[in-house]
């Protein structure tokens, strides 16, 4: 149970609103016990008197222009500040931990937590469908816990025509539920475990403006959020957890100090353009001119498994949205853009079609591949080969792509019929509209959609051409009788 303060300040008043912030069942019980006392009163003094009361109706606050010694009940309609308050500043502080929210379920949970799968099994001359465990059981499984700290503010200017809100947070998730790889000698490949600690720290801002308020009205909303994900612990021994996807074994790594499911592999530099260059730099035994060149990360003069490194992750530097609403007489127009910057995608699609084998379609960028000493290409795409060798198909930075984008998420044009028409039609309201969703996306990503991926969990950000957001057009009517 925590009590947090919300402060509102202007030229004449200083107000604190006492908020009840509970943690699970215990917090609810404490809040209920406080409510049994009808005179839990907190008095704060400024140039007037403000009082906060917690009772069966919840929390209410009232400004008292005349001092009173006791308050039994306060009406929720009195919460608003005096009418002459135009510019407001709110500050919010919250702290708490959510854990074992349902202790009864925890105490009575199944002794073993497993996933099951279907497999055919021959019995005599027939094949039967069977249900069998697909993951290793874990009788020590518990609930995740979250520890959270927040600091926020709200600022209103010019009679609230401009309103800015901000929130700064630090969340730590403890005892994460992760499907962790286990030795296959157990008969299984994964087990659900409580393992690790992850931190998400960031800030969010929202700006609302009423740009025009006359017959032609225009209002805007802009929001932007920054988040940094970092693994703090990964189990007792601190060993990294590796994630895989189809044709991409151990392409992801979760280790302390880095985001969950960081991309893991070799750092691709370019193409060997000559015999001299091939002889000068470390390379694999079968490499030839025109093959890919990789960085010797540990500087030991040898290319091997020890040169794998973290290549990026799927977390954006920021995400943002920008909406505008226009109205003129009976017409309305709403436009919404969303975007993301800094996220990356591990493109398994590029692994399949970004290498020219001659046995499948290739990406147009393969026109820049190395073909000969006289046609060295763009220095990025290595020579075509029917039988890929070396690290051509191993996870590398050649697969990592920028997934930043700007998308027109929604565009809606509407018309509201006026009251004269509604009276003739015996209706209370009639609105016609046409909406377009996901109309266009600006991005450098070569896959279907930079916002979606085919993988999740410990392999998030891997994309084998996940199903894209559909472009749609809707014509509709809202009718009220």
XYZ file of C-alpha atoms in Angstrom:
481
model
C 0.000 0.000 0.000
C 1.362 3.391 -0.933
C 0.079 6.934 -0.637
C 1.251 9.204 -3.440
C 0.745 12.924 -3.847
C -0.628 14.874 -6.782
C 0.243 18.580 -6.586
C -1.617 21.345 -8.408
C -0.180 24.835 -8.255
C -1.137 28.240 -9.664
C -0.831 31.880 -8.677
C -3.211 31.576 -5.748
C -3.484 28.004 -4.629
C -1.365 25.021 -3.624
C -3.249 21.742 -3.557
C -2.268 18.172 -2.821
C -4.475 15.282 -3.812
C -3.858 12.099 -1.852
C -4.013 9.042 -4.090
C -4.471 5.451 -2.947
C -2.045 3.150 -4.748
C -2.544 -0.464 -3.741
C -0.424 -3.515 -4.397
C -2.522 -6.593 -5.000
C -4.968 -8.026 -2.457
C -3.171 -6.537 0.555
C -3.407 -3.024 -0.854
C -7.125 -3.422 -1.542
C -7.732 -4.628 2.022
C -5.874 -1.645 3.492
C -7.783 0.790 1.308
C -11.040 -0.857 2.433
C -10.071 -0.553 6.116
C -9.352 3.152 5.646
C -12.764 3.555 4.067
C -14.498 2.163 7.163
C -13.575 5.357 9.019
C -15.799 8.074 7.609
C -13.555 10.851 8.947
C -10.154 10.057 7.463
C -9.440 13.701 6.753
C -6.238 15.314 5.523
C -6.169 19.098 5.712
C -3.785 21.197 3.607
C -3.593 24.959 3.958
C -2.750 27.610 1.386
C -4.747 30.802 0.749
C -7.767 28.792 1.447
C -8.357 25.378 2.872
C -8.371 22.111 0.934
C -9.431 18.814 2.434
C -9.094 15.241 1.203
C -11.341 12.450 2.444
C -11.247 8.704 1.892
C -14.605 7.017 2.493
C -16.894 4.420 0.934
C -17.371 6.667 -2.095
C -13.647 6.857 -2.699
C -11.463 9.957 -2.520
C -12.870 13.468 -2.826
C -11.267 16.883 -2.447
C -12.929 20.197 -1.852
C -11.680 23.737 -1.542
C -13.061 25.453 1.575
C -13.104 29.248 1.329
C -14.183 29.394 4.958
C -12.221 27.393 7.489
C -13.944 24.467 9.167
C -12.622 22.151 11.833
C -14.299 18.885 10.787
C -15.603 17.449 7.558
C -17.898 14.443 7.526
C -18.687 14.100 3.835
C -17.680 15.887 0.649
C -19.391 15.771 -2.708
C -17.482 14.720 -5.817
C -18.928 17.694 -7.669
C -16.760 19.948 -5.472
C -13.494 18.514 -6.722
C -12.994 21.169 -9.407
C -10.826 24.173 -8.647
C -12.248 27.735 -8.662
C -13.304 29.130 -12.016
C -10.525 31.713 -12.113
C -7.839 29.035 -12.393
C -6.556 28.843 -15.952
C -2.961 27.647 -15.860
C -2.377 24.420 -13.934
C 0.636 22.333 -13.050
C 0.141 18.797 -11.797
C 2.917 16.588 -10.471
C 2.301 12.897 -9.854
C 4.525 10.491 -7.954
C 3.808 6.776 -7.718
C 5.724 3.790 -6.419
C 4.739 0.214 -5.866
C 5.313 -3.447 -6.420
C 2.835 -5.923 -7.832
C 3.515 -9.492 -6.796
C 1.421 -12.551 -6.037
C -1.745 -10.641 -6.862
C -3.714 -13.874 -6.644
C -2.098 -15.818 -3.768
C -4.915 -18.351 -3.745
C -4.206 -19.320 -7.348
C -0.500 -19.482 -6.586
C -1.057 -21.798 -3.631
C -3.295 -24.079 -5.663
C -1.541 -23.922 -9.013
C -0.857 -27.145 -10.844
C 2.255 -28.911 -9.601
C 3.520 -29.123 -13.144
C 3.192 -26.469 -15.834
C 3.680 -27.812 -19.361
C 2.627 -27.216 -22.940
C 1.170 -30.080 -24.911
C 1.297 -30.967 -28.587
C -0.320 -33.385 -31.021
C 1.544 -36.231 -32.693
C 0.417 -39.244 -34.748
C 1.127 -42.674 -33.239
C 0.717 -45.989 -35.095
C -1.369 -48.676 -33.387
C -1.693 -51.823 -35.482
C -2.962 -50.849 -38.917
C -4.228 -47.410 -37.876
C -2.647 -44.074 -36.957
C -4.007 -42.406 -33.831
C -3.751 -38.776 -32.770
C -2.065 -38.438 -29.386
C -1.517 -35.628 -26.894
C 1.905 -35.453 -25.318
C 4.004 -32.915 -23.372
C 6.009 -30.648 -25.656
C 7.894 -28.805 -22.890
C 9.584 -29.972 -19.725
C 7.483 -29.682 -16.542
C 8.482 -27.247 -13.788
C 6.997 -27.656 -10.309
C 8.823 -24.560 -8.983
C 7.104 -22.127 -11.338
C 5.802 -18.911 -9.770
C 4.385 -15.538 -10.742
C 6.276 -12.661 -12.273
C 6.735 -9.552 -10.117
C 6.899 -5.930 -11.224
C 8.480 -3.039 -9.311
C 7.465 0.360 -10.623
C 8.313 4.028 -10.029
C 6.623 6.917 -11.821
C 6.985 10.676 -11.867
C 4.616 12.685 -14.016
C 3.376 16.194 -14.658
C 0.550 17.984 -16.461
C 0.756 21.553 -17.687
C -2.160 23.587 -19.012
C -1.785 26.988 -20.676
C -4.090 29.621 -22.184
C -7.278 28.272 -20.663
C -6.129 24.729 -21.432
C -5.849 25.285 -25.171
C -2.322 23.933 -24.830
C -1.880 20.933 -22.564
C 1.362 19.075 -22.021
C 1.641 15.809 -20.085
C 4.798 13.910 -19.229
C 5.586 10.662 -17.471
C 8.970 9.305 -16.394
C 9.087 5.684 -15.316
C 11.392 2.945 -14.133
C 9.901 -0.556 -14.219
C 11.694 -3.718 -13.188
C 10.241 -7.129 -14.000
C 11.447 -9.847 -11.637
C 11.267 -13.641 -11.955
C 10.382 -13.430 -15.636
C 8.423 -16.267 -17.221
C 10.573 -17.390 -20.132
C 10.624 -20.512 -22.266
C 14.266 -21.434 -21.732
C 16.223 -24.016 -23.772
C 17.213 -27.153 -21.821
C 19.547 -30.044 -22.737
C 17.842 -32.292 -25.253
C 19.001 -35.325 -23.258
C 15.958 -34.587 -21.066
C 13.704 -35.428 -23.999
C 12.582 -31.822 -24.377
C 14.016 -28.669 -25.881
C 12.506 -25.982 -23.622
C 11.093 -25.415 -20.149
C 9.052 -22.527 -18.740
C 11.079 -20.975 -15.914
C 11.162 -17.973 -13.587
C 14.477 -16.521 -14.568
C 16.080 -13.107 -14.771
C 15.354 -9.471 -14.130
C 14.635 -6.858 -16.806
C 14.446 -3.081 -16.580
C 12.376 -0.771 -18.758
C 13.181 2.879 -18.200
C 11.876 5.775 -20.232
C 9.614 8.756 -20.637
C 6.419 9.633 -22.457
C 5.094 13.020 -23.524
C 1.721 14.073 -24.881
C 0.888 17.516 -26.308
C -2.727 18.463 -26.999
C -3.544 21.763 -28.659
C -6.699 23.537 -29.772
C -5.279 25.472 -32.704
C -8.505 27.021 -33.985
C -11.857 27.138 -32.171
C -14.149 29.067 -34.520
C -16.454 27.802 -37.237
C -13.396 26.127 -38.664
C -11.971 24.120 -35.764
C -8.621 22.391 -35.653
C -7.127 20.399 -32.802
C -3.907 18.360 -32.670
C -2.407 15.597 -30.570
C 1.261 14.664 -30.572
C 2.727 11.901 -28.445
C 6.219 10.478 -28.254
C 7.746 7.827 -26.021
C 11.304 6.741 -25.314
C 12.084 3.391 -23.723
C 15.331 1.613 -22.915
C 15.156 -2.119 -22.290
C 18.014 -3.746 -20.402
C 18.527 -7.203 -18.934
C 19.811 -7.005 -15.349
C 20.002 -10.702 -14.462
C 19.634 -14.017 -16.292
C 19.433 -16.682 -13.652
C 21.756 -17.773 -10.886
C 24.908 -18.438 -12.918
C 24.501 -15.465 -15.273
C 24.926 -17.522 -18.430
C 23.362 -15.962 -21.568
C 20.140 -17.380 -22.962
C 20.166 -18.045 -26.698
C 17.156 -17.873 -28.966
C 16.679 -19.443 -32.366
C 14.317 -19.352 -35.309
C 13.898 -21.444 -38.435
C 17.239 -21.576 -40.292
C 18.726 -19.194 -37.705
C 20.193 -21.184 -34.839
C 21.356 -19.122 -31.834
C 20.703 -15.888 -33.733
C 19.504 -14.102 -30.565
C 21.090 -13.621 -27.174
C 19.726 -12.408 -23.843
C 22.492 -11.321 -21.476
C 22.967 -8.707 -18.735
C 23.584 -5.175 -19.921
C 21.773 -5.578 -23.254
C 18.129 -5.648 -24.446
C 16.163 -8.892 -24.483
C 16.703 -10.924 -27.657
C 19.614 -8.901 -29.017
C 20.701 -9.985 -32.498
C 23.768 -12.196 -32.332
C 26.166 -13.226 -35.079
C 29.127 -12.169 -37.204
C 29.870 -8.598 -38.212
C 29.795 -8.363 -42.004
C 32.192 -5.811 -43.537
C 31.865 -6.265 -47.293
C 33.370 -8.246 -50.169
C 36.965 -9.318 -50.805
C 37.831 -7.414 -53.982
C 41.313 -8.794 -54.724
C 43.827 -11.502 -53.858
C 45.891 -8.915 -51.993
C 42.970 -8.009 -49.797
C 42.178 -11.664 -49.211
C 45.743 -12.302 -48.073
C 45.866 -9.233 -45.850
C 42.809 -9.868 -43.663
C 41.647 -12.933 -41.664
C 39.350 -15.190 -43.683
C 37.932 -18.673 -43.745
C 39.904 -21.433 -45.454
C 37.521 -21.737 -48.400
C 37.094 -18.014 -49.059
C 37.810 -16.605 -52.534
C 37.765 -13.169 -54.131
C 34.138 -12.079 -54.283
C 33.201 -13.803 -51.007
C 32.064 -11.989 -47.901
C 34.494 -10.461 -45.452
C 33.822 -10.563 -41.708
C 35.379 -8.727 -38.783
C 37.888 -10.389 -36.492
C 36.132 -9.123 -33.359
C 38.570 -10.460 -30.755
C 41.622 -9.486 -32.871
C 43.292 -12.921 -32.615
C 43.913 -13.212 -36.363
C 41.449 -16.108 -36.739
C 37.802 -16.150 -37.762
C 35.823 -18.566 -35.583
C 32.849 -18.797 -33.190
C 34.600 -16.446 -30.782
C 34.044 -13.584 -33.226
C 30.286 -13.556 -32.767
C 29.018 -10.308 -31.301
C 25.830 -8.380 -30.630
C 24.556 -6.786 -33.847
C 21.504 -4.796 -32.765
C 17.992 -5.244 -31.406
C 14.345 -4.633 -32.174
C 13.832 -1.765 -29.700
C 13.230 1.677 -31.249
C 14.837 4.837 -29.928
C 11.349 6.332 -29.898
C 7.826 5.813 -31.164
C 5.494 8.690 -31.975
C 2.023 9.566 -33.153
C 0.542 12.737 -34.636
C -3.196 13.271 -35.047
C -5.169 16.213 -36.387
C -8.920 16.761 -36.281
C -10.622 19.356 -38.483
C -14.254 20.399 -38.594
C -16.105 22.901 -40.750
C -19.839 23.179 -40.502
C -21.066 19.592 -40.900
C -17.831 18.121 -42.237
C -15.085 16.477 -40.186
C -11.661 15.213 -41.161
C -9.369 13.129 -38.928
C -5.787 12.257 -39.876
C -3.469 10.039 -37.841
C 0.217 9.315 -38.450
C 2.334 6.877 -36.451
C 6.045 6.261 -36.640
C 9.041 4.585 -35.093
C 12.735 5.350 -35.301
C 15.795 3.264 -34.462
C 14.340 -0.247 -34.355
C 16.042 -2.988 -36.375
C 14.830 -6.256 -37.846
C 16.753 -9.503 -38.251
C 15.541 -10.331 -41.746
C 15.546 -14.073 -42.368
C 13.842 -13.270 -45.639
C 17.002 -11.493 -46.742
C 18.982 -14.590 -45.797
C 16.902 -16.630 -48.252
C 16.475 -14.154 -51.118
C 19.405 -11.797 -50.518
C 21.908 -14.462 -51.583
C 21.949 -15.367 -55.254
C 21.913 -19.175 -55.567
C 20.253 -19.528 -58.940
C 17.543 -21.800 -57.530
C 15.026 -19.166 -56.491
C 13.958 -15.585 -57.046
C 16.385 -12.987 -55.766
C 16.012 -9.454 -54.496
C 16.651 -6.656 -56.960
C 19.635 -5.542 -54.904
C 21.442 -8.630 -56.223
C 22.080 -6.659 -59.394
C 24.911 -5.093 -57.421
C 26.577 -8.436 -56.601
C 30.250 -9.183 -57.304
C 30.589 -10.833 -60.734
C 34.259 -10.445 -61.687
C 37.293 -8.248 -61.099
C 36.043 -6.055 -63.921
C 32.506 -6.038 -62.483
C 33.071 -5.853 -58.705
C 29.549 -4.676 -57.963
C 28.671 -2.460 -55.019
C 31.157 -4.030 -52.624
C 28.347 -5.288 -50.381
C 26.801 -8.271 -52.173
C 29.137 -11.239 -52.597
C 29.448 -13.473 -55.624
C 26.683 -15.887 -56.609
C 27.200 -19.528 -55.806
C 25.078 -22.642 -56.225
C 26.474 -24.166 -53.044
C 26.846 -21.444 -50.369
C 29.870 -21.973 -48.159
C 31.557 -20.280 -45.224
C 29.333 -17.934 -43.250
C 27.047 -16.891 -46.087
C 24.038 -18.457 -44.396
C 25.109 -17.834 -40.793
C 23.501 -14.990 -38.822
C 25.391 -11.793 -39.530
C 24.934 -8.057 -39.702
C 24.170 -8.501 -43.416
C 20.700 -9.611 -42.265
C 20.097 -6.624 -39.988
C 17.915 -3.911 -41.473
C 16.616 -0.561 -40.340
C 12.930 -0.846 -39.432
C 12.182 2.864 -38.953
C 8.948 3.967 -40.578
C 6.292 6.652 -40.921
C 2.752 5.417 -41.609
C -0.548 7.090 -42.398
C -2.515 4.969 -39.962
C -5.974 6.405 -40.365
C -7.806 8.946 -42.524
C -11.510 9.561 -41.933
C -13.815 12.016 -43.712
C -17.278 12.385 -42.216
C -20.490 14.361 -42.575
C -23.018 15.001 -39.776
C -26.560 15.773 -40.915
C -28.122 18.824 -39.286
C -31.177 18.745 -37.072
C -33.671 19.834 -39.760
C -32.881 16.803 -41.867
C -32.937 14.541 -38.824
C -36.393 15.761 -37.795
C -37.793 14.896 -41.219
C -36.214 11.441 -41.028
C -37.277 10.991 -37.385
C -33.725 10.383 -36.254
C -31.610 11.755 -33.425
C -28.341 11.464 -35.285
C -26.951 10.493 -38.687
C -23.298 10.504 -39.689
C -21.797 9.201 -42.916
C -18.085 8.533 -43.159
C -15.377 6.953 -45.254
C -12.177 5.655 -43.656
C -8.858 4.497 -45.042
C -6.426 2.570 -42.835
C -2.707 1.990 -43.409
C -2.816 3.973 -46.624
C 0.941 4.271 -47.071
C 4.199 3.591 -45.223
C 7.563 5.296 -45.721
C 10.400 2.933 -44.779
C 13.710 1.491 -45.968
C 12.802 -2.020 -44.869
C 12.646 -4.434 -47.812
C 10.234 -6.904 -46.174
C 6.466 -6.713 -46.047
C 6.057 -4.592 -42.927
C 8.650 -3.008 -40.593
C 6.136 -3.023 -37.749
C 5.480 -6.766 -37.699
C 7.727 -9.781 -37.346
C 7.252 -13.525 -37.440
C 9.113 -14.199 -34.177
C 8.510 -13.242 -30.544
C 9.798 -13.879 -27.030
C 13.511 -14.661 -26.960
C 13.624 -14.261 -30.743
C 11.631 -11.031 -31.093
C 12.534 -8.921 -34.073
C 13.231 -11.870 -36.349
C 11.198 -11.613 -39.521
C 10.406 -14.401 -41.949
C 7.901 -12.128 -43.708
C 5.374 -11.781 -40.901
C 1.857 -10.935 -42.100
C 1.679 -7.179 -42.759
C -0.907 -4.682 -41.565
C -3.673 -4.710 -44.145
C -4.696 -1.630 -46.108
C -8.448 -1.242 -45.808
C -11.242 1.097 -46.873
C -14.491 1.417 -44.944
C -17.704 3.208 -45.826
C -20.162 3.429 -42.988
C -22.972 5.263 -41.231
C -23.747 5.975 -37.573
C -27.494 6.180 -37.004
C -29.186 7.120 -33.743
C -32.947 6.778 -33.293
